[in-house]
XYZ file of C-alpha atoms in Angstrom:
688
model
C 48.388 19.265 -8.810
C 47.165 15.676 -9.026
C 43.435 15.145 -9.195
C 42.401 12.696 -6.425
C 39.401 11.476 -8.489
C 41.341 10.869 -11.673
C 41.629 7.125 -11.219
C 37.950 6.221 -11.552
C 38.377 3.023 -13.584
C 37.186 -0.257 -12.194
C 40.028 -2.805 -11.900
C 39.399 -6.512 -11.337
C 41.774 -7.972 -8.758
C 43.650 -11.136 -9.696
C 43.757 -12.982 -6.424
C 40.647 -12.278 -4.342
C 37.912 -11.788 -6.879
C 37.288 -8.195 -5.801
C 36.671 -5.177 -7.913
C 38.666 -2.176 -6.709
C 37.544 1.361 -7.295
C 40.427 3.733 -7.900
C 43.733 3.509 -6.085
C 44.834 4.243 -2.586
C 46.423 2.890 0.469
C 43.317 2.160 2.545
C 42.974 -1.033 4.535
C 40.545 -3.810 3.598
C 40.011 -2.196 0.245
C 38.322 0.877 1.684
C 40.481 3.920 1.141
C 40.161 7.229 2.942
C 42.501 10.084 2.286
C 44.164 11.177 5.476
C 43.325 14.810 4.769
C 41.403 16.736 2.187
C 43.105 16.909 -1.212
C 45.857 19.534 -1.404
C 44.662 22.851 -2.752
C 46.513 25.781 -4.175
C 46.265 29.019 -2.295
C 44.112 30.551 -5.017
C 41.703 27.647 -4.794
C 40.725 28.303 -1.196
C 37.007 28.932 -0.817
C 35.506 31.863 0.999
C 34.274 29.488 3.661
C 37.840 28.409 4.560
C 39.816 31.590 3.869
C 41.731 32.742 6.915
C 40.727 29.643 8.840
C 43.179 27.055 10.108
C 41.432 23.835 11.091
C 44.462 22.547 12.964
C 44.379 25.579 15.255
C 40.662 25.244 15.987
C 39.860 23.934 19.470
C 36.822 21.660 19.896
C 34.773 23.308 22.631
C 34.206 20.066 24.529
C 37.881 19.201 24.661
C 38.481 20.875 28.041
C 35.533 18.968 29.462
C 36.876 15.612 28.347
C 34.040 15.129 25.868
C 35.207 13.240 22.768
C 34.655 14.893 19.416
C 31.886 13.224 17.319
C 34.415 12.546 14.562
C 36.631 10.754 17.103
C 33.682 8.592 18.166
C 32.985 7.606 14.549
C 36.676 6.850 14.004
C 36.744 4.651 17.103
C 33.638 2.746 15.972
C 35.158 2.267 12.530
C 38.459 1.056 14.034
C 36.612 -1.398 16.279
C 34.740 -2.854 13.312
C 37.991 -3.126 11.328
C 39.744 -4.850 14.248
C 36.840 -7.259 14.691
C 36.843 -8.011 10.997
C 40.633 -8.630 10.945
C 40.447 -10.936 13.945
C 37.824 -13.120 12.306
C 39.464 -15.403 9.803
C 36.070 -16.521 8.527
C 34.875 -13.029 7.574
C 33.228 -13.166 4.162
C 33.612 -10.805 1.258
C 30.063 -9.526 1.626
C 30.542 -8.891 5.335
C 33.578 -6.777 4.487
C 31.549 -4.828 1.919
C 28.828 -4.288 4.524
C 31.296 -2.721 6.950
C 32.815 -0.568 4.227
C 29.389 0.600 3.097
C 28.309 1.499 6.640
C 31.451 3.606 7.042
C 30.691 5.417 3.781
C 27.103 6.167 4.831
C 28.374 7.581 8.125
C 30.615 9.954 6.196
C 27.784 10.914 3.833
C 25.622 11.805 6.801
C 21.845 12.129 6.923
C 20.398 15.206 5.283
C 18.748 16.729 2.259
C 19.271 13.735 -0.033
C 17.607 11.245 2.341
C 14.705 13.614 3.035
C 14.111 14.113 -0.696
C 14.148 10.363 -1.281
C 11.919 9.967 1.784
C 9.215 12.129 0.174
C 9.438 10.411 -3.224
C 9.264 6.885 -1.779
C 6.631 7.996 0.723
C 4.344 8.926 -2.162
C 4.822 5.431 -3.608
C 3.888 3.904 -0.247
C 0.933 6.289 -0.058
C -0.223 4.971 -3.458
C -0.201 1.442 -2.028
C -2.377 2.568 0.872
C -4.817 4.252 -1.511
C -5.076 1.101 -3.644
C -6.408 -0.902 -0.688
C -9.354 1.497 -0.321
C -10.265 2.357 -3.934
C -12.491 -0.620 -4.735
C -14.197 -0.572 -1.327
C -15.140 3.089 -1.805
C -16.356 2.853 -5.406
C -18.228 -0.447 -5.004
C -21.567 1.022 -3.816
C -21.702 3.196 -6.960
C -19.967 0.782 -9.343
C -22.365 -2.049 -8.532
C -25.249 0.043 -9.895
C -23.320 1.573 -12.757
C -21.912 -1.791 -13.921
C -24.873 -4.010 -12.861
C -22.786 -6.137 -10.519
C -24.093 -9.253 -8.844
C -23.005 -10.252 -5.345
C -20.528 -12.761 -6.796
C -19.020 -10.107 -9.077
C -18.700 -7.673 -6.178
C -16.914 -10.337 -4.154
C -14.528 -11.073 -7.019
C -13.738 -7.388 -7.459
C -12.812 -7.066 -3.788
C -10.801 -10.292 -3.901
C -8.797 -9.396 -7.004
C -7.280 -6.358 -5.260
C -5.350 -8.462 -2.741
C -4.623 -11.318 -5.150
C -3.093 -8.952 -7.692
C -1.044 -7.173 -5.020
C 0.137 -10.579 -3.808
C 1.404 -11.458 -7.301
C 2.955 -7.996 -7.670
C 4.818 -8.224 -4.351
C 6.356 -11.585 -5.264
C 7.203 -10.558 -8.841
C 8.682 -7.100 -8.266
C 10.419 -8.057 -5.022
C 12.312 -10.818 -6.821
C 13.166 -8.654 -9.812
C 14.365 -5.736 -7.665
C 17.273 -7.835 -6.353
C 18.398 -8.678 -9.880
C 17.394 -5.709 -12.056
C 17.531 -2.826 -9.596
C 15.329 -1.127 -7.015
C 14.756 2.129 -8.870
C 14.147 0.575 -12.283
C 11.631 -1.970 -10.975
C 9.801 0.640 -8.897
C 9.479 2.954 -11.910
C 8.047 0.165 -14.087
C 5.696 -1.024 -11.322
C 4.322 2.471 -10.696
C 3.967 3.110 -14.431
C 1.889 -0.068 -14.812
C -0.280 1.001 -11.878
C -0.850 4.490 -13.301
C -1.652 3.304 -16.831
C -4.172 0.657 -15.853
C -5.745 2.721 -13.071
C -6.382 5.386 -15.716
C -7.883 2.839 -18.120
C -10.070 1.303 -15.396
C -11.771 4.639 -14.797
C -13.060 4.582 -18.392
C -14.011 0.883 -18.521
C -17.757 0.586 -19.165
C -18.069 -3.155 -18.599
C -17.361 -5.345 -15.598
C -14.876 -7.553 -17.463
C -12.625 -4.702 -18.553
C -12.861 -2.959 -15.184
C -11.846 -6.168 -13.380
C -8.971 -6.790 -15.819
C -7.578 -3.261 -15.523
C -7.804 -3.276 -11.719
C -6.008 -6.639 -11.720
C -3.072 -5.229 -13.696
C -3.122 -2.032 -11.650
C -2.840 -4.102 -8.463
C 0.061 -6.136 -9.851
C 1.885 -2.873 -10.462
C 1.262 -1.292 -7.075
C 1.997 -4.589 -5.298
C 5.709 -4.043 -5.847
C 5.919 -0.766 -3.960
C 6.131 -2.054 -0.368
C 8.986 -4.587 -0.824
C 10.994 -2.219 -3.035
C 10.433 1.027 -1.115
C 11.725 -0.292 2.222
C 14.695 -2.079 0.660
C 15.562 0.962 -1.438
C 15.346 3.546 1.358
C 17.183 1.417 3.950
C 20.263 1.302 1.723
C 20.678 5.082 1.985
C 20.464 5.109 5.809
C 23.208 4.687 8.381
C 22.678 2.285 11.236
C 21.624 4.730 13.963
C 18.976 6.353 11.728
C 17.564 3.220 10.109
C 14.854 2.127 12.536
C 13.495 5.611 13.190
C 13.328 6.798 9.603
C 11.907 3.554 8.219
C 9.177 3.961 10.847
C 8.515 7.539 9.732
C 8.217 6.195 6.193
C 5.438 3.838 7.341
C 3.335 6.903 8.107
C 2.721 7.454 4.405
C 0.546 4.327 4.283
C -1.685 5.995 6.875
C -1.651 9.214 4.842
C -2.785 7.147 1.840
C -5.825 5.928 3.786
C -6.672 9.472 4.878
C -6.244 10.771 1.327
C -8.453 8.016 -0.123
C -11.290 8.461 2.392
C -11.165 12.258 2.231
C -11.227 12.453 -1.588
C -13.887 9.731 -1.830
C -16.033 11.624 0.640
C -15.641 14.812 -1.383
C -16.036 13.367 -4.900
C -18.167 10.208 -5.083
C -21.447 11.656 -3.697
C -21.180 14.523 -6.235
C -23.064 12.843 -9.064
C -22.873 15.943 -11.229
C -19.088 15.568 -11.524
C -19.103 13.561 -14.721
C -20.276 13.435 -18.300
C -21.911 11.060 -20.759
C -21.743 10.380 -24.475
C -25.121 8.944 -25.340
C -26.282 5.910 -23.420
C -23.206 3.778 -24.136
C -20.537 5.818 -22.358
C -21.110 7.109 -18.820
C -18.417 8.781 -16.700
C -19.788 9.281 -13.199
C -18.198 10.814 -10.135
C -16.854 7.506 -8.823
C -14.730 7.279 -11.968
C -13.347 10.743 -11.223
C -12.293 9.420 -7.814
C -10.446 6.498 -9.463
C -8.413 9.041 -11.448
C -7.698 11.207 -8.411
C -6.612 8.114 -6.457
C -3.775 7.581 -8.961
C -2.185 11.000 -8.290
C 0.227 9.838 -5.525
C 1.603 7.127 -7.829
C 2.032 9.650 -10.646
C 3.826 12.105 -8.343
C 6.157 9.386 -7.061
C 6.856 8.216 -10.609
C 7.901 11.728 -11.623
C 10.083 12.105 -8.536
C 11.842 8.773 -9.127
C 13.133 9.962 -12.494
C 15.398 12.364 -10.541
C 16.557 9.781 -7.983
C 19.570 7.467 -8.418
C 19.744 3.701 -8.111
C 20.705 2.178 -4.765
C 24.526 2.215 -4.628
C 24.450 -0.895 -2.445
C 22.638 -2.768 -5.210
C 25.185 -1.508 -7.741
C 28.107 -2.641 -5.587
C 26.524 -6.070 -5.141
C 26.395 -6.296 -8.938
C 29.962 -5.026 -9.509
C 28.925 -1.638 -10.925
C 31.524 0.253 -8.960
C 31.820 3.419 -11.037
C 28.103 4.165 -10.851
C 27.979 3.381 -7.134
C 30.901 5.723 -6.363
C 29.335 8.598 -8.293
C 25.997 8.165 -6.471
C 27.662 8.005 -3.063
C 29.586 11.168 -3.902
C 26.294 12.806 -4.941
C 24.714 11.836 -1.599
C 27.733 13.144 0.317
C 27.959 16.454 -1.534
C 24.193 17.086 -1.453
C 24.028 16.600 2.312
C 27.103 18.626 3.249
C 26.268 21.497 0.914
C 22.816 21.710 2.533
C 24.503 21.804 5.961
C 26.641 24.767 4.927
C 29.879 22.829 4.534
C 30.468 22.680 0.768
C 34.219 22.431 1.319
C 33.894 18.962 2.853
C 35.325 16.475 0.347
C 34.226 12.906 -0.367
C 37.401 11.105 0.705
C 36.701 7.581 -0.558
C 39.343 6.470 -3.069
C 38.442 2.836 -3.665
C 35.783 0.268 -2.752
C 36.007 -3.494 -2.918
C 33.032 -5.562 -4.030
C 32.650 -9.127 -5.274
C 31.845 -9.934 -8.865
C 29.569 -12.984 -8.929
C 29.392 -15.800 -11.419
C 25.758 -14.946 -12.061
C 26.759 -11.552 -13.515
C 29.413 -13.157 -15.714
C 26.858 -15.631 -17.020
C 24.542 -12.837 -18.167
C 27.430 -10.925 -19.738
C 28.570 -13.943 -21.751
C 25.056 -14.621 -23.037
C 24.489 -10.958 -23.919
C 27.386 -11.016 -26.385
C 25.972 -13.787 -28.581
C 22.974 -14.462 -30.825
C 20.270 -12.224 -32.240
C 18.316 -9.635 -30.284
C 15.390 -12.041 -29.782
C 17.730 -14.817 -28.652
C 19.500 -12.497 -26.242
C 16.151 -11.361 -24.839
C 15.008 -14.965 -24.412
C 18.264 -15.974 -22.718
C 18.188 -12.943 -20.438
C 14.560 -13.587 -19.457
C 15.199 -17.275 -18.806
C 18.353 -16.528 -16.857
C 16.615 -13.812 -14.857
C 13.723 -16.144 -13.988
C 16.149 -18.816 -12.820
C 18.075 -16.328 -10.690
C 14.874 -14.975 -9.102
C 13.573 -18.433 -8.189
C 17.024 -19.449 -6.964
C 17.010 -16.385 -4.758
C 13.561 -17.302 -3.414
C 14.744 -20.841 -2.668
C 17.809 -19.466 -0.845
C 15.499 -17.930 1.767
C 15.168 -21.460 3.146
C 18.927 -22.061 3.269
C 20.531 -23.099 6.563
C 21.507 -19.562 7.611
C 18.121 -17.984 6.755
C 15.693 -20.831 7.392
C 14.640 -19.898 10.923
C 14.518 -16.174 10.197
C 12.232 -16.797 7.220
C 10.006 -19.193 9.191
C 9.635 -16.797 12.131
C 8.970 -13.806 9.905
C 6.422 -15.760 7.831
C 4.486 -16.658 11.006
C 4.575 -13.053 12.258
C 3.536 -11.522 8.911
C 0.708 -14.043 8.473
C -0.688 -13.717 11.998
C -0.577 -9.933 11.937
C -2.169 -9.631 8.481
C -4.850 -12.238 9.233
C -6.030 -10.340 12.295
C -5.536 -6.802 10.994
C -7.240 -7.187 7.611
C -9.869 -9.543 9.000
C -10.920 -6.993 11.621
C -10.585 -4.141 9.093
C -13.396 -5.794 7.124
C -15.321 -6.909 10.202
C -15.572 -3.387 11.713
C -17.391 -1.682 8.777
C -19.457 -4.803 8.089
C -20.639 -4.842 11.688
C -21.532 -1.160 11.448
C -23.494 -1.866 8.277
C -25.211 -4.797 9.975
C -26.266 -2.604 12.904
C -27.530 0.021 10.469
C -29.597 -2.573 8.619
C -31.040 -3.880 11.855
C -31.988 -0.374 12.915
C -33.468 0.336 9.470
C -35.443 -2.918 9.492
C -36.835 -2.143 12.931
C -38.425 1.021 11.514
C -40.198 -0.675 8.600
C -43.855 0.242 8.080
C -46.236 -2.631 7.324
C -49.558 -2.052 5.528
C -51.958 -4.973 5.621
C -54.983 -5.392 3.306
C -55.160 -1.767 2.297
C -57.427 -0.839 -0.631
C -56.541 2.260 -2.627
C -58.624 3.472 -5.587
C -58.167 6.400 -7.991
C -55.237 7.729 -6.056
C -52.224 9.644 -7.391
C -49.018 8.673 -5.580
C -46.767 11.747 -5.939
C -44.536 11.089 -2.921
C -41.706 8.614 -2.423
C -42.219 5.253 -0.775
C -39.460 4.025 1.541
C -38.935 1.116 3.932
C -42.432 -0.272 3.560
C -44.092 -3.669 3.217
C -47.551 -3.890 1.636
C -49.347 -7.200 2.134
C -52.534 -8.339 0.395
C -53.314 -4.842 -0.811
C -55.586 -3.816 -3.703
C -54.674 -0.881 -5.971
C -57.384 0.051 -8.465
C -56.897 2.780 -11.133
C -54.000 4.326 -9.203
C -51.147 6.377 -10.661
C -47.522 6.146 -9.541
C -45.770 9.008 -11.359
C -42.272 10.514 -10.851
C -41.614 8.921 -7.526
C -38.841 6.875 -5.924
C -39.327 3.533 -4.276
C -36.639 2.513 -1.818
C -36.769 -0.775 0.090
C -40.422 -1.362 -0.782
C -42.013 -4.797 -1.009
C -45.479 -5.678 -2.297
C -46.701 -9.151 -1.292
C -49.808 -10.952 -2.534
C -51.245 -7.690 -3.855
C -53.496 -6.788 -6.792
C -52.757 -3.963 -9.279
C -55.559 -3.249 -11.750
C -55.704 -0.438 -14.360
C -52.707 1.244 -12.739
C -50.105 3.475 -14.379
C -46.418 3.564 -13.405
C -44.296 6.330 -14.990
C -40.765 7.695 -14.366
C -40.109 5.369 -11.464
C -36.693 5.019 -9.807
C -36.392 2.084 -7.479
C -33.875 0.620 -5.049
C -34.351 -2.767 -3.367
C -37.979 -2.870 -4.514
C -39.761 -6.129 -5.402
C -43.247 -7.406 -6.239
C -43.817 -10.920 -4.914
C -46.813 -13.189 -5.656
C -48.764 -10.248 -7.060
C -51.439 -10.113 -9.769
C -51.006 -7.239 -12.231
C -53.832 -6.554 -14.706
C -54.222 -3.949 -17.457
C -51.319 -1.948 -16.060
C -48.776 0.204 -17.927
C -45.114 0.638 -16.943
C -43.611 3.623 -18.802
C -39.957 4.742 -18.447
C -39.318 2.813 -15.239
C -36.439 0.674 -13.986
C -38.830 -2.074 -12.825
C -37.463 -5.064 -14.714
C -38.663 -8.634 -14.887
C -36.249 -9.617 -12.102
C -38.216 -7.441 -9.685
C -41.437 -9.380 -10.261
C -41.182 -12.656 -8.365
C -43.868 -15.256 -9.068
C -46.203 -12.560 -10.323
C -49.160 -13.098 -12.666
C -49.253 -10.605 -15.560
C -52.540 -10.016 -17.418
C -52.658 -7.509 -20.287
C -49.687 -5.621 -18.859
C -47.328 -3.505 -21.022
C -43.813 -2.140 -20.522
C -42.850 0.893 -22.629
C -39.458 2.660 -22.830
C -38.104 0.799 -19.885
C -34.698 1.941 -18.620
C -32.208 -0.658 -19.784
C -29.079 -1.540 -17.850
C -28.114 -0.160 -14.498
C -28.301 3.473 -13.470
C -26.961 5.453 -10.569
C -29.516 7.210 -8.455
C -29.300 10.985 -8.407
C -29.738 11.059 -4.663
C -26.857 10.327 -2.336
C -26.952 6.567 -1.954
C -23.473 6.298 -0.474
C -23.538 6.418 3.290
C -20.877 8.886 4.399
C -20.259 6.656 7.415
C -18.086 4.313 5.332
C -15.765 7.222 4.563
C -15.842 8.491 8.133
C -14.943 5.074 9.556
C -11.991 4.675 7.186
C -10.855 8.242 7.841
C -10.920 7.824 11.627
C -9.262 4.397 11.428
C -6.406 5.832 9.355
C -6.081 8.914 11.555
C -5.938 6.772 14.713
C -2.702 5.276 13.400
C -0.882 8.609 13.855
C -0.087 8.348 17.606
C 1.144 4.761 17.245
C 3.303 5.761 14.297
C 4.924 8.630 16.160
C 5.567 6.621 19.331
C 7.014 3.632 17.462
C 9.289 5.866 15.379
C 10.636 7.711 18.435
C 11.234 4.542 20.459
C 12.247 2.107 17.698
C 15.937 2.569 18.539
C 15.480 2.954 22.308
C 13.172 0.009 23.019
C 14.140 -2.196 20.104
C 12.239 -3.749 17.224
C 11.585 -7.099 18.912
C 9.965 -5.631 22.026
C 7.852 -3.235 19.955
C 6.558 -6.032 17.697
C 5.888 -8.521 20.497
C 4.452 -5.951 22.877
C 2.182 -4.324 20.288
C 0.809 -7.655 19.068
C 0.078 -8.848 22.606
C -1.574 -5.544 23.540
C -3.624 -5.710 20.312
C -4.694 -9.218 21.306
C -5.937 -7.850 24.610
C -7.856 -5.106 22.804
C -9.838 -7.681 20.823
C -11.737 -8.761 23.960
C -13.279 -5.308 24.177
C -15.096 -6.204 20.940
C -17.583 -8.160 23.050
C -18.787 -4.722 24.189
C -19.441 -3.512 20.626
C -23.200 -3.068 20.846
C -23.386 0.272 19.036
C -21.883 1.962 15.997
C -19.952 4.481 18.089
C -18.457 1.691 20.231
C -17.278 -0.195 17.136
C -15.686 2.949 15.689
C -13.885 3.655 18.985
C -12.602 0.077 19.207
C -11.431 0.185 15.605
C -9.417 3.334 16.325
C -7.902 1.717 19.418
C -6.938 -1.457 17.550
C -5.441 0.410 14.568
C -3.504 2.778 16.823
C -1.858 -0.079 18.735
C -1.271 -2.489 15.851
C 0.545 0.047 13.662
C 3.559 -0.097 15.990
C 3.808 -3.826 15.313
C 3.615 -3.213 11.551
C 6.433 -0.671 11.756
C 8.652 -3.046 13.700
C 7.905 -5.949 11.364
C 8.910 -3.948 8.301
C 12.126 -2.672 9.914
C 13.187 -6.156 11.054
C 12.419 -7.647 7.636
C 14.837 -5.173 6.060
C 17.571 -5.876 8.613
C 17.431 -9.672 8.740
C 18.280 -10.307 5.089
C 21.377 -9.499 3.007
C 21.194 -6.953 0.187
C 21.102 -9.628 -2.510
C 17.959 -11.170 -0.988
C 16.369 -8.219 0.837
C 13.688 -7.214 -1.701
C 13.011 -10.870 -2.571
C 12.392 -11.779 1.072
C 10.238 -8.686 1.591
C 8.253 -9.544 -1.548
C 7.640 -13.150 -0.490
C 6.580 -12.127 3.021
C 4.379 -9.315 1.708
C 2.737 -11.761 -0.720
C 2.043 -14.050 2.250
C 0.572 -11.011 4.016
C -1.897 -10.453 1.158
C -2.874 -14.134 1.206
C -3.573 -13.858 4.938
C -5.608 -10.711 4.218
C -7.801 -12.633 1.760
C -8.364 -15.460 4.235
C -8.956 -13.158 7.207
C -11.400 -10.849 5.446
C -13.359 -13.778 3.965
C -13.613 -15.704 7.239
C -14.419 -12.727 9.448
C -17.042 -11.345 7.043
C -18.881 -14.673 7.014
C -19.639 -14.382 10.753
C -21.097 -10.863 10.655
C -24.604 -10.977 12.122
C -24.080 -14.562 13.308
C -21.583 -14.426 16.170
C -18.820 -12.197 17.509
C -17.035 -14.928 19.441
C -15.328 -16.686 16.531
C -13.767 -13.581 14.882
C -12.614 -12.310 18.297
C -11.057 -15.643 19.294
C -9.397 -16.097 15.894
C -7.825 -12.652 15.990
C -6.761 -13.119 19.631
C -5.057 -16.461 18.953
C -3.316 -15.173 15.826
C -1.985 -12.049 17.574
C -0.765 -13.966 20.630
C 0.952 -16.539 18.427
C 2.664 -13.859 16.327
C 3.641 -11.829 19.393
C 5.279 -14.786 21.160
C 7.198 -15.781 18.030
C 8.349 -12.162 17.587
C 10.010 -12.258 21.006
C 12.298 -15.013 19.679
C 13.710 -12.775 16.947
C 17.270 -11.444 17.270
C 17.791 -7.776 18.145
C 18.937 -6.015 14.972
C 19.400 -2.491 16.351
C 23.207 -2.588 16.198
C 23.378 -4.777 13.128
C 25.070 -3.501 9.990
C 22.998 -4.117 6.873
C 24.423 -7.204 5.208
């Protein structure tokens, strides 16, 4: 008996520049066997023994209901007829139709759900990365002695590094491979996230977080491109939307673990005074777990067969498609169903030949240099092709939509917690206690001082021992023959004070905390050098609660957009969600309390997530396979740039005015929503 899979060699056609997989009599280079391969009687499986398929009657036949297989066959025949009628049909368009037919035969099942979980963890890691620095900053600024400028740079470097990573890995994924690039990107993220948790200085911590961000920046453009190429047309919009949910899960995971770990200051260790490992560093390690899990899972996943076909690797692509087919049908209880593809056509490009010729010459270093130079040229050529005549308007429209959405979303994401913090500070300042011209002699302060201002006071022979000073200010005061010992202070200053014959022993009151003070016979002994975390809970749990609720509010929008992505259409979901989000921004004028701001944040996040889901689905569908990850990377890099601008501009108006941030976000969302309505409907579009 002849083996139907014996002819697995790739043959290069002479006339049309196609590579043909195997042999067969299929039309347009896409061969299906008319029936399953002939089997000997002894080879019949238990599942088919005593069963004659030709005699089986489809139960809907008497009702005039067409069999699902007949519907698929009719759709396939219609596409073939349309393709034959068009004399201008390109080679890649033919491959697209062939590939869609193959994915229909492979079905949607266990393989896609396994890949869904693995890639979802990678997307979850990206969501976690956006929150890590914001959560650790209150503790890290004390542990690493950060100034306001250094804190700003640390927050900025997260988005800048992810912007570089999106552009870099998106471009490489179209030339090197989706799976390979994603593995390297996640490995870089894991390695440098691990190292950043042990960095004791600001410089090293900043450098490691920069490299970690470059690694994780590649996940979004690669994940969506990778997963979409294993989905058939009628499942694409819905399941890409379900995949978006993992970004929300990343935010929930980050806020929940930060809430449970960072305030636990006992969860750490130290090695002398030079090496400190506090609880916030434990959180940095825990935050890397989704990336590690995804990295492990990817080692068991195959490369995208569509990418392999685009790069003339037909044998590998056929084996992966057969694996997808067999995995799904075995899980559905039909192991006897055979993968009937006998050959696939795919173009072999001049770019591939160029790399092959160079790889056969020179030394290893020369080959590496030529490959790197060639790869760089191909990536930048691919980026430039996004502005070609056929893609120019799609790229322009998508760039406007991505920028407007990111500017408003990330700008308001910073504005919400900053406004809450501003309201907290105002409330705290309103409760300050002011002591004017008090005179205290021979008194032992053995209780903490908090939120107080002491003006023109006199403190004679007083003792301040084992106490904490939080938000305390002494102005124009006199300290004479006083003794300060074991003092821990936060936001405490002495301004225009005279300090005579006073001893400071084992305190964290440094010179910077004495502003324009006159020192007379004053000594400092065993002062605490450097910065130290307070043992009390300095981190307000509200920051974690706000992030947790904001991420959780995304759930309803995610579910609704996933269920209606195919029914309503991507364009209407994007345009409608952005315009509704624009309307929600006017409610921000009513944000006079912390609870109102939290409620409005949840409302905005819940509505805007539908627009994000639609944007990511359309970005996948508008571009051909050879440019898909590149386009996604460029647009995602633009998104991160808009995030930097939005967060910087919106934060600068906190405590000054609400009108400008509200009007900016409204205008951006309306602009993006109106442009989105001009996009083509891609629901019935075969992936190019």
